[in-house]
Short mmCIF file of C-alpha atoms in Angstrom, two decimals:
data_model
loop_
_atom_site.label_atom_id
_atom_site.label_comp_id
_atom_site.label_asym_id
_atom_site.label_seq_id
_atom_site.Cartn_x
_atom_site.Cartn_y
_atom_site.Cartn_z
CA MET N 1 125.37 119.47 63.45
CA ALA N 2 125.52 122.40 61.03
CA ALA N 3 126.92 122.10 57.54
CA GLN N 4 130.62 122.81 57.42
CA GLY N 5 130.94 126.15 55.70
CA TYR N 6 127.86 127.57 57.44
CA SER N 7 128.23 129.55 60.63
CA ARG N 8 126.41 132.62 61.87
CA ARG N 9 128.32 135.82 62.54
CA LYS N 10 128.56 136.52 66.26
CA THR N 11 126.79 139.73 67.22
CA TRP N 12 125.79 141.53 70.37
CA GLU N 13 122.23 140.85 71.43
CA GLY N 14 119.87 143.80 71.34
CA SER N 15 116.30 144.21 72.55
CA ILE N 16 113.41 145.67 70.54
CA GLY N 17 110.49 145.64 72.90
CA GLY N 18 110.00 142.00 73.77
CA VAL N 19 111.97 140.72 70.77
CA ALA N 20 115.68 139.98 71.19
CA VAL N 21 117.76 140.45 68.04
CA GLY N 22 121.29 139.21 67.44
CA GLY N 23 123.43 136.83 69.44
CA ASP N 24 122.02 133.32 69.20
CA ARG N 25 118.43 134.51 68.82
CA PRO N 26 116.34 133.47 65.81
CA VAL N 27 116.41 135.85 62.86
CA ALA N 28 113.43 138.19 63.30
CA VAL N 29 111.03 139.11 60.46
CA GLN N 30 109.86 142.69 59.98
CA SER N 31 107.41 144.67 57.87
CA MET N 32 106.17 148.27 57.70
CA THR N 33 102.70 149.77 57.61
CA SER N 34 101.54 151.64 54.51
CA THR N 35 98.82 153.57 56.34
CA SER N 36 99.07 157.13 57.57
CA THR N 37 100.41 157.09 61.13
CA MET N 38 97.66 159.59 61.98
CA ASP N 39 95.10 156.95 60.98
CA THR N 40 95.00 155.07 64.28
CA PRO N 41 92.33 152.44 63.40
CA GLY N 42 93.87 151.76 59.98
CA SER N 43 97.38 151.46 61.39
CA VAL N 44 96.25 149.20 64.22
CA ALA N 45 94.41 146.89 61.81
CA GLN N 46 97.43 146.65 59.53
CA ILE N 47 99.85 146.01 62.40
CA GLU N 48 97.63 143.19 63.63
CA ARG N 49 97.41 141.64 60.13
CA ILE N 50 101.22 141.71 59.92
CA ALA N 51 101.49 140.07 63.35
CA ASP N 52 98.86 137.46 62.45
CA ALA N 53 100.89 136.63 59.31
CA GLY N 54 103.93 135.95 61.49
CA GLY N 55 105.71 139.31 61.60
CA ASP N 56 107.87 139.85 64.68
CA ILE N 57 108.42 143.64 64.40
CA VAL N 58 106.44 146.42 62.68
CA ARG N 59 107.70 149.83 61.56
CA LEU N 60 105.63 152.98 60.99
CA THR N 61 106.65 156.27 59.43
CA ALA N 62 106.98 159.22 61.82
CA GLN N 63 107.83 162.09 59.52
CA GLY N 64 106.75 164.68 62.07
CA VAL N 65 106.23 165.13 65.80
CA ARG N 66 102.48 164.62 65.61
CA GLU N 67 102.98 161.20 63.95
CA ALA N 68 105.56 160.31 66.60
CA VAL N 69 103.18 161.33 69.39
CA ASN N 70 100.35 159.29 67.86
CA LEU N 71 102.44 156.16 68.23
CA THR N 72 101.21 156.11 71.84
CA GLN N 73 97.58 155.81 70.71
CA ILE N 74 98.45 153.11 68.22
CA ARG N 75 100.57 151.15 70.70
CA ASP N 76 97.93 151.30 73.42
CA LYS N 77 95.21 150.02 71.09
CA VAL N 78 97.43 147.22 69.73
CA ARG N 79 98.30 146.15 73.28
CA ALA N 80 94.65 146.30 74.33
CA ASP N 81 93.86 143.93 71.46
CA GLY N 82 96.35 141.43 72.88
CA TYR N 83 99.30 142.01 70.53
CA ASP N 84 102.77 142.63 71.92
CA VAL N 85 104.55 143.13 68.58
CA PRO N 86 107.26 145.84 68.93
CA LEU N 87 106.67 149.11 67.07
CA VAL N 88 109.43 151.06 65.32
CA ALA N 89 109.35 154.73 64.30
CA ASP N 90 110.91 155.58 60.93
CA ILE N 91 112.48 159.06 60.89
CA HIS N 92 113.75 161.16 57.97
CA PHE N 93 115.06 164.74 58.08
CA ASN N 94 113.50 165.48 61.48
CA PRO N 95 115.55 164.89 64.66
CA THR N 96 112.76 166.45 66.73
CA ALA N 97 110.43 163.66 65.62
CA ALA N 98 113.09 161.13 66.63
CA PHE N 99 113.26 162.59 70.14
CA ALA N 100 109.46 162.39 70.42
CA ALA N 101 109.36 158.82 69.12
CA ALA N 102 112.19 157.55 71.34
CA GLY N 103 109.95 157.75 74.39
CA ARG N 104 107.02 156.07 72.67
CA GLY N 105 108.27 153.39 70.27
CA ASP N 106 110.34 150.28 70.92
CA LYS N 107 112.91 151.34 68.34
CA VAL N 108 113.72 154.46 66.33
CA ARG N 109 115.20 154.28 62.87
CA ILE N 110 117.30 157.20 61.66
CA ASN N 111 119.12 157.68 58.36
CA PRO N 112 122.66 159.11 58.69
CA GLY N 113 122.19 160.70 55.27
CA ASN N 114 119.57 163.12 56.52
CA PHE N 115 119.58 163.10 60.33
CA VAL N 116 122.31 165.73 60.79
CA ASP N 117 123.28 166.90 57.33
CA PRO N 118 120.91 169.12 55.34
CA GLY N 119 118.84 167.84 52.46
CA ARG N 120 120.79 166.61 49.46
CA VAL N 121 121.40 168.96 46.56
CA PHE N 122 123.36 166.35 44.56
CA LYS N 123 126.21 168.75 43.91
CA LYS N 124 129.92 168.34 44.52
CA ILE N 125 130.84 170.21 47.70
CA ASP N 126 134.49 170.56 48.62
CA TYR N 127 135.49 170.36 52.27
CA THR N 128 138.87 171.13 53.71
CA PRO N 129 140.09 168.52 56.25
CA GLU N 130 139.24 170.98 59.01
CA GLU N 131 135.75 171.61 57.68
CA TYR N 132 135.11 167.89 57.28
CA ALA N 133 136.24 167.23 60.87
CA GLU N 134 133.98 170.03 62.09
CA GLU N 135 131.02 168.41 60.32
CA ILE N 136 131.77 165.13 62.10
CA THR N 137 131.47 166.83 65.51
CA LYS N 138 127.91 167.80 64.58
CA ILE N 139 126.99 164.10 64.59
CA ASP N 140 128.00 163.82 68.24
CA ASP N 141 126.05 166.95 69.13
CA ALA N 142 122.88 165.71 67.42
CA LEU N 143 123.05 162.00 68.24
CA VAL N 144 124.03 161.93 71.93
CA PRO N 145 120.77 163.56 73.15
CA LEU N 146 118.84 160.90 71.23
CA LEU N 147 120.96 158.14 72.75
CA ASP N 148 120.22 159.53 76.21
CA ILE N 149 116.45 159.38 75.59
CA CYS N 150 116.73 155.86 74.15
CA ARG N 151 118.79 154.69 77.12
CA LYS N 152 116.29 156.14 79.60
CA ASN N 153 113.32 154.47 77.89
CA GLY N 154 114.93 151.18 76.86
CA THR N 155 114.46 152.09 73.21
CA ALA N 156 116.59 150.50 70.52
CA LEU N 157 118.17 152.49 67.68
CA ARG N 158 118.38 151.46 64.06
CA ILE N 159 120.99 153.22 61.95
CA GLY N 160 119.70 152.73 58.43
CA VAL N 161 121.73 153.73 55.38
CA ASN N 162 120.23 153.54 51.89
CA HIS N 163 122.05 153.69 48.58
CA GLY N 164 121.31 157.04 46.98
CA SER N 165 120.46 158.79 50.26
CA LEU N 166 123.96 159.60 51.41
CA SER N 167 124.65 163.14 52.55
CA ASP N 168 126.42 165.55 50.24
CA ARG N 169 129.29 165.54 52.73
CA ILE N 170 129.82 161.78 52.40
CA MET N 171 129.27 162.03 48.64
CA SER N 172 131.99 164.66 48.40
CA ARG N 173 134.60 162.24 49.72
CA TYR N 174 133.35 158.77 48.74
CA GLY N 175 130.77 159.24 46.03
CA ASP N 176 127.59 157.16 45.95
CA THR N 177 129.55 153.98 46.68
CA PRO N 178 129.43 150.99 49.04
CA GLU N 179 132.44 152.48 50.81
CA GLY N 180 130.52 155.72 51.33
CA MET N 181 127.51 153.85 52.67
CA VAL N 182 129.69 151.98 55.15
CA GLU N 183 131.46 155.11 56.35
CA SER N 184 128.11 156.90 56.75
CA ALA N 185 127.03 154.18 59.21
CA MET N 186 130.41 153.92 60.92
CA GLU N 187 130.46 157.63 61.79
CA PHE N 188 127.28 157.14 63.83
CA LEU N 189 128.40 153.82 65.31
CA ARG N 190 131.60 155.38 66.62
CA VAL N 191 129.50 157.86 68.58
CA CYS N 192 127.39 155.01 69.96
CA MET N 193 130.55 153.16 71.03
CA ALA N 194 132.09 156.26 72.60
CA HIS N 195 128.97 156.69 74.72
CA ASP N 196 128.58 152.97 75.48
CA PHE N 197 125.21 152.62 73.74
CA ARG N 198 124.96 149.19 72.15
CA ASN N 199 121.25 148.56 71.65
CA VAL N 200 121.71 149.29 67.95
CA VAL N 201 120.79 147.48 64.73
CA ILE N 202 122.41 148.35 61.39
CA SER N 203 120.69 148.29 58.02
CA ILE N 204 122.51 149.10 54.81
CA LYS N 205 120.29 148.71 51.76
CA ALA N 206 120.08 149.22 48.02
CA SER N 207 117.64 148.27 45.25
CA ASN N 208 120.60 146.87 43.30
CA VAL N 209 121.26 143.40 44.74
CA VAL N 210 124.93 143.51 43.75
CA VAL N 211 125.44 146.82 45.59
CA MET N 212 123.41 145.69 48.60
CA THR N 213 125.27 142.43 49.17
CA ARG N 214 128.71 143.92 48.62
CA THR N 215 127.96 146.77 51.00
CA VAL N 216 126.67 144.51 53.79
CA ARG N 217 129.82 142.39 53.55
CA LEU N 218 131.98 145.53 53.69
CA MET N 219 129.93 146.75 56.66
CA ALA N 220 130.54 143.53 58.59
CA GLU N 221 134.27 143.74 57.84
CA ALA N 222 134.44 147.39 58.92
CA MET N 223 132.65 146.68 62.20
CA ASP N 224 134.83 143.66 62.96
CA ALA N 225 137.95 145.74 62.30
CA GLU N 226 136.87 148.23 64.98
CA GLY N 227 135.63 145.69 67.51
CA MET N 228 131.94 146.31 66.84
CA HIS N 229 129.46 143.45 66.72
CA PHE N 230 126.11 145.11 66.16
CA PRO N 231 123.28 143.03 64.64
CA LEU N 232 122.48 143.46 60.94
CA HIS N 233 119.07 144.11 59.41
CA LEU N 234 118.91 142.84 55.81
CA GLY N 235 116.69 143.96 52.97
CA VAL N 236 116.67 144.84 49.28
CA THR N 237 114.94 148.20 49.22
CA GLU N 238 112.45 149.05 46.46
CA ALA N 239 112.43 145.40 45.33
CA GLY N 240 109.07 145.69 43.53
CA ASP N 241 106.16 143.28 43.57
CA ALA N 242 105.10 139.77 42.59
CA GLU N 243 107.76 137.23 41.62
CA ASP N 244 110.38 139.86 40.73
CA GLY N 245 110.21 141.41 44.19
CA ARG N 246 110.48 138.03 45.87
CA ILE N 247 113.39 136.95 43.69
CA LYS N 248 115.39 140.13 44.26
CA SER N 249 114.77 139.95 48.00
CA ALA N 250 115.61 136.26 48.31
CA THR N 251 118.74 136.65 46.19
CA GLY N 252 120.12 139.50 48.27
CA ILE N 253 118.94 138.51 51.75
CA GLY N 254 119.42 134.78 51.28
CA SER N 255 122.94 134.90 49.86
CA LEU N 256 124.06 136.90 52.90
CA LEU N 257 122.26 134.64 55.37
CA MET N 258 124.05 131.67 53.76
CA ASP N 259 127.27 133.22 55.01
CA GLY N 260 125.84 133.82 58.48
CA LEU N 261 125.24 137.55 58.01
CA GLY N 262 121.91 138.93 59.21
CA ASP N 263 119.89 139.02 62.43
CA THR N 264 116.60 140.49 61.24
CA ILE N 265 115.13 140.76 57.73
CA ARG N 266 112.46 142.51 55.72
CA VAL N 267 111.19 141.56 52.27
CA SER N 268 110.07 144.92 50.84
CA LEU N 269 107.20 144.45 48.37
CA THR N 270 104.93 146.93 46.63
CA GLU N 271 101.96 145.01 48.00
CA ASN N 272 99.98 144.88 51.22
CA PRO N 273 102.62 144.60 53.96
CA GLU N 274 101.31 141.36 55.42
CA ASN N 275 102.23 139.74 52.08
CA GLU N 276 105.91 140.27 52.95
CA ILE N 277 105.93 137.77 55.79
CA ALA N 278 105.48 134.49 53.91
CA PRO N 279 108.45 134.98 51.54
CA ALA N 280 110.60 136.13 54.47
CA ARG N 281 109.70 132.96 56.37
CA ALA N 282 110.42 130.89 53.25
CA ILE N 283 113.90 132.42 53.04
CA LEU N 284 114.57 131.56 56.67
CA ALA N 285 113.21 128.03 56.19
CA HIS N 286 115.75 127.35 53.45
CA ILE N 287 118.57 128.77 55.56
CA ALA N 288 117.47 126.52 58.42
CA GLU N 289 117.69 123.51 56.10
CA VAL N 290 121.19 124.56 55.07
CA ALA N 291 122.25 125.04 58.69
CA ALA N 292 120.92 121.61 59.66
CA ASP N 293 122.61 119.83 56.74
CA THR N 294 125.45 117.58 57.92
CA THR N 295 127.14 117.44 54.52
CA ALA N 296 130.91 117.71 54.83
CA ILE N 297 132.03 120.73 52.83
CA PRO N 298 135.78 120.91 52.09
CA GLU N 299 137.55 124.03 53.17
CA SER N 300 138.36 126.33 50.28
CA GLU N 301 140.26 129.52 49.72
CA PRO N 302 138.22 132.66 50.44
CA ALA N 303 136.90 134.65 47.52
CA GLY N 304 139.30 137.10 45.93
CA GLU N 305 139.62 139.25 42.85
CA ASN N 306 141.54 136.56 40.97
CA ASP N 307 140.56 133.37 42.78
CA ALA N 308 136.85 133.94 42.11
CA ARG N 309 137.51 134.82 38.47
CA SER N 310 134.95 133.77 35.87
CA ILE N 311 135.08 133.79 32.08
CA GLN N 312 131.63 135.37 31.99
CA ALA N 313 133.28 138.78 31.75
CA ASP N 314 133.23 138.26 27.97
CA ARG N 315 130.25 135.94 27.66
CA THR N 316 126.59 136.08 28.63
CA THR N 317 125.59 133.79 31.48
CA ARG N 318 123.56 130.97 29.96
CA VAL N 319 120.57 128.93 31.00
CA ILE N 320 120.82 125.17 30.46
CA GLY N 321 117.75 124.04 28.53
CA LEU N 322 117.43 127.46 26.92
CA ASP N 323 120.88 128.16 25.45
CA ILE N 324 122.71 124.83 25.56
CA ASP N 325 121.67 121.20 25.70
CA LYS N 326 124.25 119.80 28.06
CA ALA N 327 127.63 120.32 29.61
CA ASP N 328 130.78 118.39 28.69
CA ILE N 329 131.68 117.14 32.17
CA GLU N 330 128.91 116.09 34.56
CA ALA N 331 129.85 115.98 38.25
CA ASP N 332 127.71 114.96 41.21
CA LEU N 333 129.46 116.60 44.14
CA MET N 334 127.91 114.16 46.58
CA SER N 335 129.93 111.30 45.10
CA LEU N 336 132.72 112.80 43.00
CA PRO N 337 135.56 114.58 44.83
CA ALA N 338 136.80 117.93 43.56
CA GLU N 339 140.17 116.31 42.74
CA ASP N 340 138.50 114.05 40.16
CA ILE N 341 136.75 117.06 38.62
CA LEU N 342 140.09 118.86 38.46
CA SER N 343 141.68 115.94 36.60
CA GLN N 344 138.94 116.05 33.97
CA ALA N 345 139.16 119.82 33.70
CA ARG N 346 142.91 119.72 33.04
CA LEU N 347 142.40 117.19 30.24
CA ASN N 348 139.93 119.52 28.53
CA PRO N 349 140.38 123.15 29.66
CA GLU N 350 137.53 124.38 27.43
CA ALA N 351 135.00 121.87 28.70
CA MET N 352 132.01 123.11 30.63
CA ILE N 353 131.72 121.42 34.00
CA ALA N 354 128.18 120.83 35.28
CA LEU N 355 127.93 120.58 39.05
CA ARG N 356 125.05 118.95 40.89
CA ALA N 357 124.51 118.48 44.60
CA LYS N 358 121.15 117.22 45.86
CA THR N 359 121.51 118.46 49.40
CA PRO N 360 120.26 121.62 51.16
CA ALA N 361 123.85 122.89 51.48
CA GLY N 362 124.51 122.26 47.79
CA ALA N 363 125.31 125.90 47.00
CA LEU N 364 128.01 125.95 49.69
CA LEU N 365 129.37 122.66 48.36
CA MET N 366 129.47 124.03 44.81
CA ARG N 367 131.13 127.23 45.92
CA SER N 368 133.87 125.30 47.67
CA ALA N 369 134.47 123.10 44.61
CA ILE N 370 134.55 125.98 42.12
CA ARG N 371 136.85 128.07 44.30
CA ARG N 372 139.24 125.14 44.58
CA LEU N 373 139.15 124.61 40.82
CA ARG N 374 139.92 128.27 40.22
CA LYS N 375 142.67 128.24 42.81
CA ALA N 376 144.22 125.26 41.05
CA GLY N 377 144.21 127.16 37.78
CA ALA N 378 141.21 125.51 36.10
CA SER N 379 139.19 128.27 34.46
CA ASN N 380 136.64 125.97 32.81
CA PRO N 381 133.17 127.45 32.56
CA ALA N 382 130.97 126.11 35.35
CA ALA N 383 127.30 125.21 35.09
CA VAL N 384 125.39 124.83 38.34
CA ILE N 385 122.23 122.72 38.48
CA PHE N 386 119.74 122.72 41.35
CA ASP N 387 116.80 120.32 41.64
CA TYR N 388 113.83 121.24 43.85
CA ASP N 389 111.48 118.32 43.16
CA GLY N 390 108.65 118.31 45.68
CA ALA N 391 108.60 122.09 46.17
CA ASP N 392 105.82 124.34 44.90
CA ALA N 393 106.58 127.12 42.42
CA GLU N 394 106.95 129.91 45.00
CA THR N 395 109.21 127.85 47.26
CA THR N 396 111.27 126.84 44.24
CA ALA N 397 111.71 130.51 43.32
CA ILE N 398 112.88 131.39 46.84
CA LYS N 399 115.31 128.46 47.13
CA ALA N 400 116.74 128.91 43.63
CA SER N 401 117.21 132.64 44.19
CA ILE N 402 119.23 131.98 47.34
CA ASP N 403 121.33 129.12 45.95
CA LEU N 404 122.03 130.60 42.54
CA GLY N 405 122.42 134.06 44.03
CA LEU N 406 125.25 132.93 46.29
CA LEU N 407 127.22 131.69 43.26
CA LEU N 408 126.26 134.33 40.70
CA LEU N 409 127.06 137.25 42.98
CA GLU N 410 130.54 135.79 43.42
CA ASN N 411 130.97 135.27 39.65
CA LEU N 412 131.22 131.51 40.08
CA ALA N 413 128.67 130.33 37.51
CA ASP N 414 128.68 130.63 33.73
CA ALA N 415 125.50 128.66 33.17
CA VAL N 416 122.59 127.82 35.45
CA ALA N 417 119.68 125.42 35.55
CA VAL N 418 116.68 124.99 37.85
CA GLU N 419 114.96 121.59 37.90
CA ASN N 420 111.56 120.61 39.28
CA SER N 421 109.43 117.92 37.65
CA ALA N 422 106.26 119.68 38.81
CA MET N 423 107.05 122.80 36.74
CA SER N 424 107.26 123.33 32.99
CA ARG N 425 110.60 123.89 31.30
CA ASP N 426 109.39 127.33 30.16
CA ASP N 427 108.59 128.34 33.74
CA LEU N 428 111.92 127.00 35.01
CA ASN N 429 113.86 128.84 32.31
CA ARG N 430 111.95 132.05 33.01
CA LEU N 431 112.77 131.71 36.71
CA ALA N 432 116.47 131.24 35.92
CA LEU N 433 116.47 134.31 33.67
CA ASN N 434 114.77 136.38 36.36
CA ILE N 435 117.46 135.38 38.86
CA LEU N 436 120.14 136.33 36.32
CA GLN N 437 118.47 139.73 35.97
CA ALA N 438 118.34 140.20 39.75
CA THR N 439 122.08 139.55 39.95
CA ARG N 440 122.78 141.76 36.89
CA LYS N 441 124.26 138.85 34.94
CA ARG N 442 121.81 138.95 32.06
CA ILE N 443 119.17 141.59 31.32
CA THR N 444 116.11 140.28 29.50
CA LYS N 445 113.33 142.67 30.49
CA THR N 446 112.38 146.01 32.01
CA GLU N 447 113.42 146.49 35.64
CA TYR N 448 111.15 148.26 38.13
CA ILE N 449 112.54 149.86 41.27
CA SER N 450 109.48 150.43 43.43
CA CYS N 451 109.13 151.09 47.13
CA PRO N 452 106.53 149.30 49.26
CA GLY N 453 104.83 152.55 50.25
CA CYS N 454 104.23 153.91 53.74
CA GLY N 455 102.31 156.65 55.51
CA ARG N 456 104.16 159.24 53.40
CA THR N 457 102.62 157.86 50.18
CA LEU N 458 99.71 160.02 49.02
CA TYR N 459 98.65 158.26 45.83
CA ASP N 460 97.67 154.71 44.82
CA LEU N 461 101.16 153.26 44.47
CA HIS N 462 100.11 149.65 43.87
CA THR N 463 97.77 150.53 40.98
CA ALA N 464 100.31 152.93 39.51
CA LEU N 465 103.00 150.24 39.43
CA LYS N 466 100.67 147.78 37.68
CA ASP N 467 99.66 150.40 35.11
CA ILE N 468 103.26 151.48 34.47
CA LYS N 469 104.28 147.84 34.01
CA LYS N 470 101.46 147.32 31.53
CA ALA N 471 102.60 150.33 29.49
CA THR N 472 106.37 149.79 29.62
CA SER N 473 107.16 146.10 30.21
CA HIS N 474 108.40 145.70 26.62
CA LEU N 475 111.29 148.13 27.15
CA LYS N 476 114.05 145.58 27.75
CA GLY N 477 116.92 146.91 29.83
CA LEU N 478 115.22 150.12 30.94
CA LYS N 479 115.04 150.81 34.68
CA ILE N 480 111.98 152.69 35.94
CA GLY N 481 111.56 153.88 39.53
CA VAL N 482 108.07 154.05 41.04
CA MET N 483 108.37 155.71 44.42
CA GLY N 484 105.90 156.71 47.08
CA CYS N 485 107.38 160.04 48.11
CA ILE N 486 110.30 162.45 47.84
CA VAL N 487 112.14 160.75 50.73
CA ASN N 488 112.55 157.57 48.68
CA GLY N 489 112.57 159.42 45.38
CA PRO N 490 115.51 160.84 43.44
CA GLY N 491 118.18 159.41 45.72
CA GLU N 492 117.10 155.87 46.51
CA MET N 493 116.04 155.06 42.94
CA ALA N 494 119.71 155.71 42.18
CA ASP N 495 119.82 153.12 39.40
CA ALA N 496 116.67 154.23 37.58
CA ASP N 497 116.67 155.77 34.10
CA TYR N 498 113.25 157.35 34.73
CA GLY N 499 111.29 157.98 37.89
CA TYR N 500 107.63 158.34 38.91
CA VAL N 501 107.66 159.91 42.37
CA GLY N 502 104.84 160.93 44.69
CA ALA N 503 104.72 164.70 45.26
CA GLY N 504 101.49 165.21 47.21
CA VAL N 505 97.87 164.10 47.44
CA GLY N 506 97.14 162.55 44.04
CA ARG N 507 100.21 164.27 42.56
CA VAL N 508 103.34 162.88 40.95
CA SER N 509 106.65 164.30 39.71
CA LEU N 510 108.64 162.73 36.89
CA TYR N 511 112.41 162.30 36.81
CA LYS N 512 115.03 161.54 34.20
CA GLY N 513 117.83 160.08 36.25
CA LYS N 514 118.00 162.23 39.38
CA GLU N 515 116.69 165.35 37.64
CA CYS N 516 113.08 166.34 38.23
CA VAL N 517 111.75 167.36 34.82
CA MET N 518 107.97 167.56 35.43
CA LYS N 519 106.45 168.55 38.78
CA ASN N 520 103.14 167.93 40.54
CA LEU N 521 101.24 166.22 37.75
CA PRO N 522 97.78 164.80 38.51
CA THR N 523 98.04 161.02 38.61
CA ASP N 524 95.63 160.60 35.68
CA GLU N 525 98.08 162.57 33.49
CA ALA N 526 101.31 161.14 34.86
CA ILE N 527 101.66 157.82 33.01
CA PRO N 528 101.06 159.32 29.53
CA ALA N 529 103.55 162.04 30.48
CA LEU N 530 106.05 159.37 31.57
CA ILE N 531 105.71 157.61 28.21
CA GLU N 532 106.27 160.91 26.40
CA LEU N 533 109.33 161.61 28.57
CA ILE N 534 110.76 158.19 27.65
CA ARG N 535 110.08 158.95 23.98
CA ARG N 536 111.89 162.28 24.21
CA GLY N 537 114.79 160.55 25.93
CA GLY N 538 115.14 158.21 22.95
CA ASP N 539 114.39 155.08 24.99
CA TRP N 540 110.89 154.27 23.73
CA LYS N 541 110.08 151.43 21.36
CA ASP N 542 106.60 150.48 20.26
CA PRO N 543 105.49 147.13 21.69
CA GLU N 544 105.26 145.40 18.32
CA GLU N 545 108.86 146.25 17.35
#
């Protein structure tokens, strides 16, 4: 029996090679190679390492026709080695490569922001209603031939929208917004529906967890409103590496899975791709525990602008054990009904209420209680406390990111605490602060927006990120993008103050916001130049200050 409050969104089942996605099928785990797709032995070895780690689906970049054609060599060698993992071709700016890949891969990913429309110039372009409608017809002209090839070969299609990579046409009407991202995908989905092609998966990603989760929820609502039930691929793009990358990914992916959204996932890390599988599996393991929990969760009003109100609009979200010693009202939700909490809250409207629930579905239980309190007019600050005794540090980070993320992203927590007797209070407080940073509730350090790298990356991305972190990690509140190539550069690091973007073999360009200010620097000159650029921008502070 599943926990009341948890149910998975019903979607149409699609097929990616031998892996079924959507419907009642298990959530599939994906990763992407970082090798050149022209490097057949290297790509094969990496695909097999991903599969050995537990990856269900592997994506490769196919930026040109020759890379798309070489998928056949890679697939044949992988199959000869006894691996049946489906292979996906990632396409940007090149419909011809998509046509070539559709007959060779198990799925083709296209980006509506650059499949039909020309490359972005990041300028306001005005369209008359007639001109805008004419641009829409171009989608049908370009997409239908690809659908025909996919149908003939049994190839799935992924329509993948990324924040910051919307076309200038969409930007002209919606701006770089969640609504624009949703409409960008819906334009392509309407063509798929009109031509009865349903073997489609949707991804709608951002490096900003708040933007990513809001957009996915809007996407599901938009599809439901038009009778579409395509599966969803979840991921926080450019999440970074190490604990930060895992926390951002678990917060975004996990909070959506808690509400039954998501049919396949990828944890994008600036590390070797096989390292992405374990945290993805850990996310799914926690969701499985939640789904299996038989705790009775009272029905509550859905979230709304006023019902989910929090007083943290004028106060920093706090960490219990770091900022305050204790709350005024302690409530164990496993034994104390919400009505009793409400009675105490009304007697002392300024009291902080601390909520505990030692059960896998505790976050859902807390959400229900807090929503009911808010609906009843109790605006007391709420502290949420999660105990993960028995879990190791990495599992604790994943579980806490999911549970706290669900509440923080809905503005339902004013203070947080993570408990685990096997971990030090300093480590637990640091984890809580990192989750607050991922949800944009409290900024305590530099943020890095870095892609995982792929066959388009022509410099040592992993080393560059480590070196940039070493030089800039004291710049609290600054956002720095470290991107493999121009495709994931000025657009998809939309939140970054400064950017370090691959421009060619051993070459990097530097950005301030979305403006390229220094081009094609050798990598051994690029980090000092980045520091100087930050100085000139007035954002540098010496480490000892």
